[in-house]
Short mmCIF file of C-alpha atoms in Angstrom, two decimals:
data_model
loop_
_atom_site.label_atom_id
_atom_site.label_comp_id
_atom_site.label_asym_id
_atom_site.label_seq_id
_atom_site.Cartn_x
_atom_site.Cartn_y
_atom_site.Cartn_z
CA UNK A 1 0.00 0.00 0.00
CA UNK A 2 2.82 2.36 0.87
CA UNK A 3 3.92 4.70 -2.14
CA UNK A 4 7.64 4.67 -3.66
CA UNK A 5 9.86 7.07 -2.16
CA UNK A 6 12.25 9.15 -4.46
CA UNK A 7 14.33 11.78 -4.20
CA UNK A 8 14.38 15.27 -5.33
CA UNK A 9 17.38 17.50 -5.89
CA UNK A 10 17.52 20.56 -3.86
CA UNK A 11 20.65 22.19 -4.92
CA UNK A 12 23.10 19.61 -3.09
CA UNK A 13 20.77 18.41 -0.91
CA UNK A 14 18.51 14.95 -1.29
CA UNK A 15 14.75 15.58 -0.45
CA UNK A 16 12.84 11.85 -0.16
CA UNK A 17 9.43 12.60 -0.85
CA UNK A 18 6.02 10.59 -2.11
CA UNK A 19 3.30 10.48 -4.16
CA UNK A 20 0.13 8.76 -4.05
CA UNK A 21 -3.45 9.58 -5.23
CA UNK A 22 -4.35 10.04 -8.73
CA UNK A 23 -6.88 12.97 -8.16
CA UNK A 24 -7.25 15.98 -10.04
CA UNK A 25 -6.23 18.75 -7.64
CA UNK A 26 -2.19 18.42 -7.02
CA UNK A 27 -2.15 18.80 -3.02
CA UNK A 28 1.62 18.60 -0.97
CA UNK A 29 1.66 17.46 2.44
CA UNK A 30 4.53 19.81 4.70
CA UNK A 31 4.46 17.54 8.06
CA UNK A 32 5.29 19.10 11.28
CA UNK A 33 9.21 18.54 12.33
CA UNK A 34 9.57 15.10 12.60
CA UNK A 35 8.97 12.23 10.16
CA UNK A 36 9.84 10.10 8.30
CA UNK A 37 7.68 9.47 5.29
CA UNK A 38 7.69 5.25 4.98
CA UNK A 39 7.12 4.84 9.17
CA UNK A 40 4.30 7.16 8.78
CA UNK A 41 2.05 4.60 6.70
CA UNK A 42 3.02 2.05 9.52
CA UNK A 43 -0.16 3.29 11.67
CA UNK A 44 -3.12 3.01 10.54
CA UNK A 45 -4.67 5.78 11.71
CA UNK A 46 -2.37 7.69 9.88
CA UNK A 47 -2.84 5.39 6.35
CA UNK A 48 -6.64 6.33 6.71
CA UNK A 49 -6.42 9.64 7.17
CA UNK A 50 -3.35 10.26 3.91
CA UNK A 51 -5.72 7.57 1.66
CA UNK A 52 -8.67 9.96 2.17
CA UNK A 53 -6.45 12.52 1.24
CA UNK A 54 -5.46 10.97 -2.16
CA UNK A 55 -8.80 9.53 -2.85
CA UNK A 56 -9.43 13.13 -4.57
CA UNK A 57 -5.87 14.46 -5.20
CA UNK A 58 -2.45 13.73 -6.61
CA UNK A 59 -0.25 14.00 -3.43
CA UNK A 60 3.06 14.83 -2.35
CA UNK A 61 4.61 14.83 0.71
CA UNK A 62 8.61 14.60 2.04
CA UNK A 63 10.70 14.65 4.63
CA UNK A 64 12.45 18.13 5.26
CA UNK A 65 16.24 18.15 5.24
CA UNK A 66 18.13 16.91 7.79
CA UNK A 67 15.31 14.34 8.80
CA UNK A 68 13.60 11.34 8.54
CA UNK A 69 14.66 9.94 4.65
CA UNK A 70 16.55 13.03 3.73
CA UNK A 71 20.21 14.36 3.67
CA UNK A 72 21.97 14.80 6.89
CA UNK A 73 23.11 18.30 6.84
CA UNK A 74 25.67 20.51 9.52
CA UNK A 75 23.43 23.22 9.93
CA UNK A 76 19.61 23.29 9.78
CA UNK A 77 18.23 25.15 7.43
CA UNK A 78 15.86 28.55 7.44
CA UNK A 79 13.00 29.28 5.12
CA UNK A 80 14.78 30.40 2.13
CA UNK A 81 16.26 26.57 1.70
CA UNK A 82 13.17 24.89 3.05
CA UNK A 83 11.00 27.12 0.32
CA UNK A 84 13.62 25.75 -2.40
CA UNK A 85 13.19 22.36 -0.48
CA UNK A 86 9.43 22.41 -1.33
CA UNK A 87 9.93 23.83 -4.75
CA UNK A 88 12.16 20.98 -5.68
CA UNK A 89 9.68 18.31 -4.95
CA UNK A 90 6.73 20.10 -7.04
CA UNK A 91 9.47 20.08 -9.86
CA UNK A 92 10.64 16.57 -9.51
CA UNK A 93 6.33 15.62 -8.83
CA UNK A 94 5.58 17.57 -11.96
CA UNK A 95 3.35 19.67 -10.18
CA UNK A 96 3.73 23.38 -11.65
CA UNK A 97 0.94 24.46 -9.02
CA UNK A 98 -0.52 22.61 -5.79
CA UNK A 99 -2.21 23.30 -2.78
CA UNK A 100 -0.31 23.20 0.57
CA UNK A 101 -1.47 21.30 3.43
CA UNK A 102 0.97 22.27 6.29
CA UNK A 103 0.42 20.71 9.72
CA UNK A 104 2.45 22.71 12.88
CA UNK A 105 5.94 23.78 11.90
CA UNK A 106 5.02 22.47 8.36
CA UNK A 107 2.60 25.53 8.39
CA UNK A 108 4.87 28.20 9.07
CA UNK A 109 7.19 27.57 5.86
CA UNK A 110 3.84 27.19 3.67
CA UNK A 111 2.53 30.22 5.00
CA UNK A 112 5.66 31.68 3.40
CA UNK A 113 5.74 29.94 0.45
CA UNK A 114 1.68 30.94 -0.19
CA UNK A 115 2.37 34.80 0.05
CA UNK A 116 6.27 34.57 -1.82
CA UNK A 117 5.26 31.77 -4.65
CA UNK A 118 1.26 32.89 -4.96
CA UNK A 119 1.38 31.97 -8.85
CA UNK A 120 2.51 28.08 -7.39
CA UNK A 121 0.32 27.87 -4.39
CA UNK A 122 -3.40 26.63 -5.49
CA UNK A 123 -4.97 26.95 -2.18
CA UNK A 124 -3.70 26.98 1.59
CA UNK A 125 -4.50 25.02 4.52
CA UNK A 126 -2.73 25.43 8.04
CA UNK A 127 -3.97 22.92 10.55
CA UNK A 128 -3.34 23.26 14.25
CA UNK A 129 -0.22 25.58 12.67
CA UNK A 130 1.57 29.13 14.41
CA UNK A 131 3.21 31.70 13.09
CA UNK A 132 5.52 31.74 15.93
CA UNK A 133 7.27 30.06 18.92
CA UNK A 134 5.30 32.29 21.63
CA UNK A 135 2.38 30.25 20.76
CA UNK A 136 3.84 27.26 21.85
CA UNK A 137 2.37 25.63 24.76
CA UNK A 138 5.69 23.99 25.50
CA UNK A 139 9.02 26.35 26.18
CA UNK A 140 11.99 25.40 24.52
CA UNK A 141 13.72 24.14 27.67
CA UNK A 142 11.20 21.78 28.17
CA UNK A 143 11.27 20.45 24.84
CA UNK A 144 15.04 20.00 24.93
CA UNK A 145 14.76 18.48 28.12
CA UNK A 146 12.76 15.74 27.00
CA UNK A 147 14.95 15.59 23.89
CA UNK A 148 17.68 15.14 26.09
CA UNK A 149 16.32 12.61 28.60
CA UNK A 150 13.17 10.53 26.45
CA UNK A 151 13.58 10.74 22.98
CA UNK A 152 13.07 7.37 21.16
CA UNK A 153 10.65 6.98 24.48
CA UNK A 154 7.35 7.81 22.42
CA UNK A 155 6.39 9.74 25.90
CA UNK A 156 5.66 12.60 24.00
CA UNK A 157 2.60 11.72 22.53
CA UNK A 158 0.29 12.54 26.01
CA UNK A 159 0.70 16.42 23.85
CA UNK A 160 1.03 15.20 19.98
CA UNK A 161 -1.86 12.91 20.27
CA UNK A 162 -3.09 12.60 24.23
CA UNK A 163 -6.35 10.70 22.79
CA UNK A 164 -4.03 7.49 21.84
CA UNK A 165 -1.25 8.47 24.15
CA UNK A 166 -2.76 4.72 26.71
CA UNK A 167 -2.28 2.50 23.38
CA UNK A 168 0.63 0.68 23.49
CA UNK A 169 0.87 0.06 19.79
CA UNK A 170 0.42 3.83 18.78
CA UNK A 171 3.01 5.19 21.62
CA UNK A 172 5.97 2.08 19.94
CA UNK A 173 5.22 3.77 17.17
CA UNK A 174 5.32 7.02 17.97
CA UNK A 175 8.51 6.14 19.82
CA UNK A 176 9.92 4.68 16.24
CA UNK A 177 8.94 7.67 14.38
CA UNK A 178 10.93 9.88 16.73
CA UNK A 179 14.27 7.65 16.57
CA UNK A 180 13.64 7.29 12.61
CA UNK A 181 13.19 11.43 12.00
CA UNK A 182 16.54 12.39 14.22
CA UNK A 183 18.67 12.00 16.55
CA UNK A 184 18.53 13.19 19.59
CA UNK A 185 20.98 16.17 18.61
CA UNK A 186 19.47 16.74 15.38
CA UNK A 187 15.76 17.08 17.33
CA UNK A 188 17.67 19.08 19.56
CA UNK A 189 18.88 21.54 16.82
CA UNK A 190 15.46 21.46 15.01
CA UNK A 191 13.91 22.61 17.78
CA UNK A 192 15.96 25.36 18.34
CA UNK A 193 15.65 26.70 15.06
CA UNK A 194 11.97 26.61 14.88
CA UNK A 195 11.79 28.35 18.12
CA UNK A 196 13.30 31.28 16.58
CA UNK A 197 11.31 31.82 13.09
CA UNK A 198 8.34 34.69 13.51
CA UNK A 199 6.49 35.19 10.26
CA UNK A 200 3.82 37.44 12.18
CA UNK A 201 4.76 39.98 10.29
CA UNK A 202 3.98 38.80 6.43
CA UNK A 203 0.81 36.66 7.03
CA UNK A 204 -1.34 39.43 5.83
CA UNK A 205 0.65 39.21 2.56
CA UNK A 206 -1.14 36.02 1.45
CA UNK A 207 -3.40 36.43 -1.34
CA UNK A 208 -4.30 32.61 -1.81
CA UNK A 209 -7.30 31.38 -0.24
CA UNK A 210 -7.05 29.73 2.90
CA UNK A 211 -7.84 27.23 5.15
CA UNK A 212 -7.41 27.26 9.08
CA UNK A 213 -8.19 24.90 11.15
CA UNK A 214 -7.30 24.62 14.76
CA UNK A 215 -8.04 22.19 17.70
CA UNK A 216 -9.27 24.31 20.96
CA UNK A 217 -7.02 22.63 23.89
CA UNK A 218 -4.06 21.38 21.23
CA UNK A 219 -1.36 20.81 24.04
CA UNK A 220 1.39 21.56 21.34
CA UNK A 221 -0.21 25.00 20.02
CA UNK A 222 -1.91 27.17 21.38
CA UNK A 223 -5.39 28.17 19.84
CA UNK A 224 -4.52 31.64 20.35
CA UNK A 225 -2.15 30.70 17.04
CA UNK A 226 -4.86 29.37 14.98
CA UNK A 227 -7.12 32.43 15.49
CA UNK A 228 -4.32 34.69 14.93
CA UNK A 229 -3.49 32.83 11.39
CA UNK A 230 -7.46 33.59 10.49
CA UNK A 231 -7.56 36.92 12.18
CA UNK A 232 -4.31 38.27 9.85
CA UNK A 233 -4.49 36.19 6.55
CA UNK A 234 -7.02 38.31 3.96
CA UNK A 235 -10.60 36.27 3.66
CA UNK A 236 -9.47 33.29 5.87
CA UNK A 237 -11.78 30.64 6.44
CA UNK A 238 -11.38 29.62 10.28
CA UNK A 239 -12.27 25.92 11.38
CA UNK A 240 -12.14 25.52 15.47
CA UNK A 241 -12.86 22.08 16.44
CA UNK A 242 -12.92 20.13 19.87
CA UNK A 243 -9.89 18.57 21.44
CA UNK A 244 -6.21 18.21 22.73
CA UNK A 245 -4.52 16.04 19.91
CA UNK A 246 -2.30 18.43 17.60
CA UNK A 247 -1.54 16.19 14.65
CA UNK A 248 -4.69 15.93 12.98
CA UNK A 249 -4.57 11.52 12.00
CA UNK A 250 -5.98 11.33 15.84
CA UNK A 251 -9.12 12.19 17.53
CA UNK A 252 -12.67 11.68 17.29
CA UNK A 253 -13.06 14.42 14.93
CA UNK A 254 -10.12 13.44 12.44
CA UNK A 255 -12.80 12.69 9.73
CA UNK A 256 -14.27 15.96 10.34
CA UNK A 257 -10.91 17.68 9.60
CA UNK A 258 -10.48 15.44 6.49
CA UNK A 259 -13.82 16.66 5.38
CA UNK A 260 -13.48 20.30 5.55
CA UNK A 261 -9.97 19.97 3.36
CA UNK A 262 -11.49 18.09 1.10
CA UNK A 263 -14.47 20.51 1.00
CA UNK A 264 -12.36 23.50 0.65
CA UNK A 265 -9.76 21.52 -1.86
CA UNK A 266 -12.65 20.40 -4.48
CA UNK A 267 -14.92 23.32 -4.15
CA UNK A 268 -14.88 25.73 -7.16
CA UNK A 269 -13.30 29.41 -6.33
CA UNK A 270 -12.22 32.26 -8.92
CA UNK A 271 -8.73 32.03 -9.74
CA UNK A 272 -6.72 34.75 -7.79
CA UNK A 273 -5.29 38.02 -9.84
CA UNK A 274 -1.80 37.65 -8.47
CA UNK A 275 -0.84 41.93 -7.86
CA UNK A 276 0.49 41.77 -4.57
CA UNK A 277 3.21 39.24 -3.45
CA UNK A 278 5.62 39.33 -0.69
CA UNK A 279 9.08 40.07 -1.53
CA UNK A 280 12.52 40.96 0.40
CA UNK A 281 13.51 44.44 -0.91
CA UNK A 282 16.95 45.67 -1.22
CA UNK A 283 18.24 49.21 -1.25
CA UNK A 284 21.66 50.26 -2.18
CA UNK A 285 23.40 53.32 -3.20
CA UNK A 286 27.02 54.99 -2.82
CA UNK A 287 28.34 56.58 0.14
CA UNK A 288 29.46 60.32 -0.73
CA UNK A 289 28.75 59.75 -4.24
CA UNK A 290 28.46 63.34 -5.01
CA UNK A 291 31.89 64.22 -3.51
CA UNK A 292 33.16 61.11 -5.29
CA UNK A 293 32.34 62.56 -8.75
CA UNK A 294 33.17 65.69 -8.65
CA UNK A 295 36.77 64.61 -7.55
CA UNK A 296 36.70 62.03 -10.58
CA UNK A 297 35.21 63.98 -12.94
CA UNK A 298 32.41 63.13 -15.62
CA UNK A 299 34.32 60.75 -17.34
CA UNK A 300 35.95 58.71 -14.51
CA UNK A 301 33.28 58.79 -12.56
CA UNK A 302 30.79 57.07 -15.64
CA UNK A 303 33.81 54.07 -15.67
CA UNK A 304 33.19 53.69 -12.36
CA UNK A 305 29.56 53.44 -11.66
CA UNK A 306 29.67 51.13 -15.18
CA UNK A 307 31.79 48.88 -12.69
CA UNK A 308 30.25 49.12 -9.84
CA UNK A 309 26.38 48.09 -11.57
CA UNK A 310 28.56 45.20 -12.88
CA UNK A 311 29.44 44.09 -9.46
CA UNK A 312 25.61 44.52 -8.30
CA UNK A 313 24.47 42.13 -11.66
CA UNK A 314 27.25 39.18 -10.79
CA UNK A 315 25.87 39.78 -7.01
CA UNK A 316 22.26 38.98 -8.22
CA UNK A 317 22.90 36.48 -10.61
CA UNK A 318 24.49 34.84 -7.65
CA UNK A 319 21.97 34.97 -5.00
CA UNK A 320 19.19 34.72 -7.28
CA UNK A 321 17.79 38.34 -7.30
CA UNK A 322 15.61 40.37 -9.53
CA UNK A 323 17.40 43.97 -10.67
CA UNK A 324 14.16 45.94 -10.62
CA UNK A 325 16.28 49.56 -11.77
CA UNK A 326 19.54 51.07 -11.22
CA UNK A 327 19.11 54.24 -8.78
CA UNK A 328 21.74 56.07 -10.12
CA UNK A 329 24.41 55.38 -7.58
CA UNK A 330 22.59 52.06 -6.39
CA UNK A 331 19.77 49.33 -6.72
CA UNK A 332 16.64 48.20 -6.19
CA UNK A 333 16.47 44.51 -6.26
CA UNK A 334 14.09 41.99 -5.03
CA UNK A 335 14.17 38.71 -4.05
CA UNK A 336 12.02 35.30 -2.96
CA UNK A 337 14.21 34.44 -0.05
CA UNK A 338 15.54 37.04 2.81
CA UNK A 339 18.46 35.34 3.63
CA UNK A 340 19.75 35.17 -0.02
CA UNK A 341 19.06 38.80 0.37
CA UNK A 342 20.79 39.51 2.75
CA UNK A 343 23.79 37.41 1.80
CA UNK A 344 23.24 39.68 -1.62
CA UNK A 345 23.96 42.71 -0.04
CA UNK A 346 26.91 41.74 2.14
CA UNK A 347 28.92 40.08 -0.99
CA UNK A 348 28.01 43.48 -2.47
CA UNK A 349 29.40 45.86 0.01
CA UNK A 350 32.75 43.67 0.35
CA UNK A 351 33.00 43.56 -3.31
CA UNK A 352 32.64 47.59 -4.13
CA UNK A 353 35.10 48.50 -1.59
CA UNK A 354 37.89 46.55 -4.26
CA UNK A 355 36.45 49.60 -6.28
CA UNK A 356 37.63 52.19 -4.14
CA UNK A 357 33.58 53.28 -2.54
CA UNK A 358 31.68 52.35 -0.30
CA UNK A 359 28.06 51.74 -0.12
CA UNK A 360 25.23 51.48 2.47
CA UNK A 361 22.22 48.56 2.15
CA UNK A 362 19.27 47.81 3.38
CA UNK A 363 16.60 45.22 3.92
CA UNK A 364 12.69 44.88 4.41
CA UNK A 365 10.68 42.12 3.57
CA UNK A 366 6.61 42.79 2.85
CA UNK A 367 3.63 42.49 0.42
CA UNK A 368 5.14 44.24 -2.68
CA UNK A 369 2.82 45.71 -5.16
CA UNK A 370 3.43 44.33 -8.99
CA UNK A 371 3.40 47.02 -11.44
CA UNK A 372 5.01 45.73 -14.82
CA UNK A 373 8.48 45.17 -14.41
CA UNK A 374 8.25 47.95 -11.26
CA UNK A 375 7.71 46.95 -7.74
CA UNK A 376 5.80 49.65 -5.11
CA UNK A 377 3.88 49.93 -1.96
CA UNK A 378 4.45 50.06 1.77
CA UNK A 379 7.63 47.53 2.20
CA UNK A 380 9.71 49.18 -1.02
CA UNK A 381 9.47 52.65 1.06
CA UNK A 382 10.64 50.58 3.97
CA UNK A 383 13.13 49.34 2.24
CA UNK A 384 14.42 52.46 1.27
CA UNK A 385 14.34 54.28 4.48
CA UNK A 386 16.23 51.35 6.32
CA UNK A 387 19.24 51.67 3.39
CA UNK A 388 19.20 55.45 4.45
CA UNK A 389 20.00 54.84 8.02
CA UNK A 390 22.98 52.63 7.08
CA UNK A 391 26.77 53.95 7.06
CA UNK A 392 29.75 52.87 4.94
CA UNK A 393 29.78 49.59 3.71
CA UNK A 394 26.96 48.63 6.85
CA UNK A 395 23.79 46.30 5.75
CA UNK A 396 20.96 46.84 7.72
CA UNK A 397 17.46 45.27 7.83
CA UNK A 398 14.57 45.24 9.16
CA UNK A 399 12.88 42.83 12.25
CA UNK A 400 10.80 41.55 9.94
CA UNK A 401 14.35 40.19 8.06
CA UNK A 402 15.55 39.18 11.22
CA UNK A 403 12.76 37.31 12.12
CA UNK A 404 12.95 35.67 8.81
CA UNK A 405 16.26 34.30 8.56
CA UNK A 406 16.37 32.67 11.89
CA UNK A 407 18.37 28.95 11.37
CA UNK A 408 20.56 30.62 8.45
CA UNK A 409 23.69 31.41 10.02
CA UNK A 410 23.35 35.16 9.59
CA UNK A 411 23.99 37.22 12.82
CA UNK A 412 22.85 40.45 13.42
CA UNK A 413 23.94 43.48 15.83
CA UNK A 414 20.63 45.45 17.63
CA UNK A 415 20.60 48.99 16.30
CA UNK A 416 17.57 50.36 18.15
CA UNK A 417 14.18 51.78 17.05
CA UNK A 418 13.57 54.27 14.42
CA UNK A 419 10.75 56.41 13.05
CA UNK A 420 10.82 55.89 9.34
CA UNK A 421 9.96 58.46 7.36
CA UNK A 422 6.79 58.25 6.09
CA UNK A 423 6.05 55.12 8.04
CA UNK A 424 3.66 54.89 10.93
CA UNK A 425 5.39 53.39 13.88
CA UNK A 426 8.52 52.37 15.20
CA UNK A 427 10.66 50.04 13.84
CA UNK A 428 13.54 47.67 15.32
CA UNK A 429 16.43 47.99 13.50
CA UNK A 430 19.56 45.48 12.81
CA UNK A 431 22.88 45.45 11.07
CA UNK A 432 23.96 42.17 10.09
CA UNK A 433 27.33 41.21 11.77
CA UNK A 434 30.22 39.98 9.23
#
């Protein structure tokens, strides 16, 4: 009954990943943190609940890196790589578009990927899902403690799944699942990443139409997270259902979670005009350009700038950014991951300085309105007025960046509030720390 697993090739990374269901609505699963994709089908619960699911759709689902099936890596990964994670098993499924189905942690990267890739992402459903760690009813310690002292126990399913938590079969394998997702070091490192990712901040980005669902007394997350997904996502439908059990196979009501999907899945909706999407922004421009040129003169100074946009254009070819228009003396780029982003403008301001300049950056990622080939709204004039508060050869970004990029190695030095011009609000500020 279980499916093949495969892998997809996300950049040097493995991804193993499924597909069952021969349905006409491509659907991928993004599990919560730990899995591993053939011990799922081992329960039967579970079996049920994924069969449903591809009695009416072609599905995917994987394990993320560094668990379960997938590559081993040193250092877990943040959105940007999970997002091409995901992106490489629709390409290797042959799904072009799909609907994501993200349970828990597995919400918060679809989330992202719904408002970043809204021209790939059918439909949206986050089930018993957060935006971030402070809706966790567990703190971090805790979690690491029983990392440290249990895991491989299966003890933790009195909060995963408390309605199942007195059958022995369920809690060996429960137990299984957890020693064939990680280690105990690897959990241990997963958790800590997750603990710091906030996307607060963009959920009102999405434009896709979406599906909440959330469990009242989920011992994992809080409902409070739920309500604030459907309270902050545009034209959310909310689902609130009875019960403790966070992954959704359990409970007396797991049918009636596997109904509303498949109600909201198969139902017909007007396709979405795709205007808005959410988009890092990056500023840059010259540091005493004006002084610079008049000391170089007309000619010298053209040579210059000529090598200096040729720098920018290797940088973005690089990292994978969009050159929306040369400023003059800098850029405005965009791009579908922060961190790459943020890497962008770092290589950047090392490489210029071989030029003999410096310049300032800065970072804001937000809904972005399309205009042609232009970008404008809100987070561009964000954007801006964070590159204006930099000094020479300084990146700075935004919390929302911060917030973002948590798990990708990037560290970042606390530069206060500011009132943006322009900008309702104060802002925390940060310069990243190279």
């Amino acid at each position: 009954m279980q499916p093949d697993t495969r892998y997809a090739k996300s950049g040097d990374v493995h991804i193993a990943y499924q597909t069952f269901g021969e349905g006409p609505v491509n659907v991928v699963f993004v599990p919560p943190g730990f899995t591993n994709v053939e011990q799922w089908w081992e329960e039967p619960d579970v079996t049920r609940w994924l069969l449903r699911l591809g009695s009416y759709a072609r599905v995917a689902m994987f394990d993320k890196r560094g668990t379960g099936l997938s590559d081993r890596v040193t250092d877990f990964p943040g959105l940007d790589q999970r997002m091409d994670d995901l992106r490489a098993v629709m390409d290797a499924a042959g799904m072009e578009q799909a609907a994501l189905l993200g349970n828990s942690e597995g919400g918060t990267m679809s989330a992202l990927f719904a408002a970043t890739y809204p021209d790939s992402c059918r439909a949206l459903v986050l089930c018993n899902a957060y935006p971030a760690s402070t809706f966790a009813q567990v703190r971090l310690e805790q979690s690491l403690e029983y990392i440290r002292r249990a895991w491989g126990s299966g003890l933790s399913l009195t909060r995963y799944a408390p309605s199942r938590a007195h059958d022995p079969a369920v809690t060996r394998w429960w137990a299984r699942n957890e020693r064939m997702s990680n280690s105990p070091a690897g959990a241990a490192a997963f958790a800590r990443m997750n603990h710091l990712i906030d996307v607060s901040d963009i959920v009102s980005t999405i434009r896709v139409p979406t599906l909440v669902i959330h469990r009242t007394d989920d011992r994992v997350v809080s409902v409070e997270g739920g309500r604030f997904l459907a309270k902050h996502i545009p034209g959310a439908r909310y689902l609130e259902l009875p019960g403790e059990d966070h992954l959704p196979f359990f409970g007396e009501n797991a049918g009636d979670i596997s109904d509303a999907i498949e109600e909201f899945l198969t139902g017909s909706r007007p396709p979405v005009a795709v205007d808005r999407v959410l988009s890092t922004v990056l500023f840059t421009d010259i540091v005493g350009s004006t002084e610079k040129a008049a000391t170089l003169g007309d000619h010298r100074w053209r040579d210059l700038l000529d090598h200096h946009h040729a720098v920018i254009r290797r940088s973005l070819s690089r990292f994978r950014g969009r050159e929306v228009k040369m400023t003059g003396d800098g850029v405005l780029a965009t791009f579908d991951g922060p961190a790459r982003g943020v890497r962008c403008a770092c290589a950047i301001a090392d490489e210029v300085r071989g030029l003999g300049i410096d310049v300032r950056a800065g970072l804001h990622t937000g809904e972005c309105e399309v205009m042609g080939d232009d970008v404008g709204g809100i987070a561009v004039h964000i954007g801006a007025r964070v590159a204006a508060l930099a000094g020479a050869s300084e990146v700075l970004v935004s919390g929302t960046v911060k917030d973002l990029v948590a798990g990708s190695g990037l560290r970042f030095g606390d530069r206060g509030s500011h009132s943006l011009k322009g900008v309702p609000g104060e802002w925390r500020i940060f310069a990243v720390e190279r």
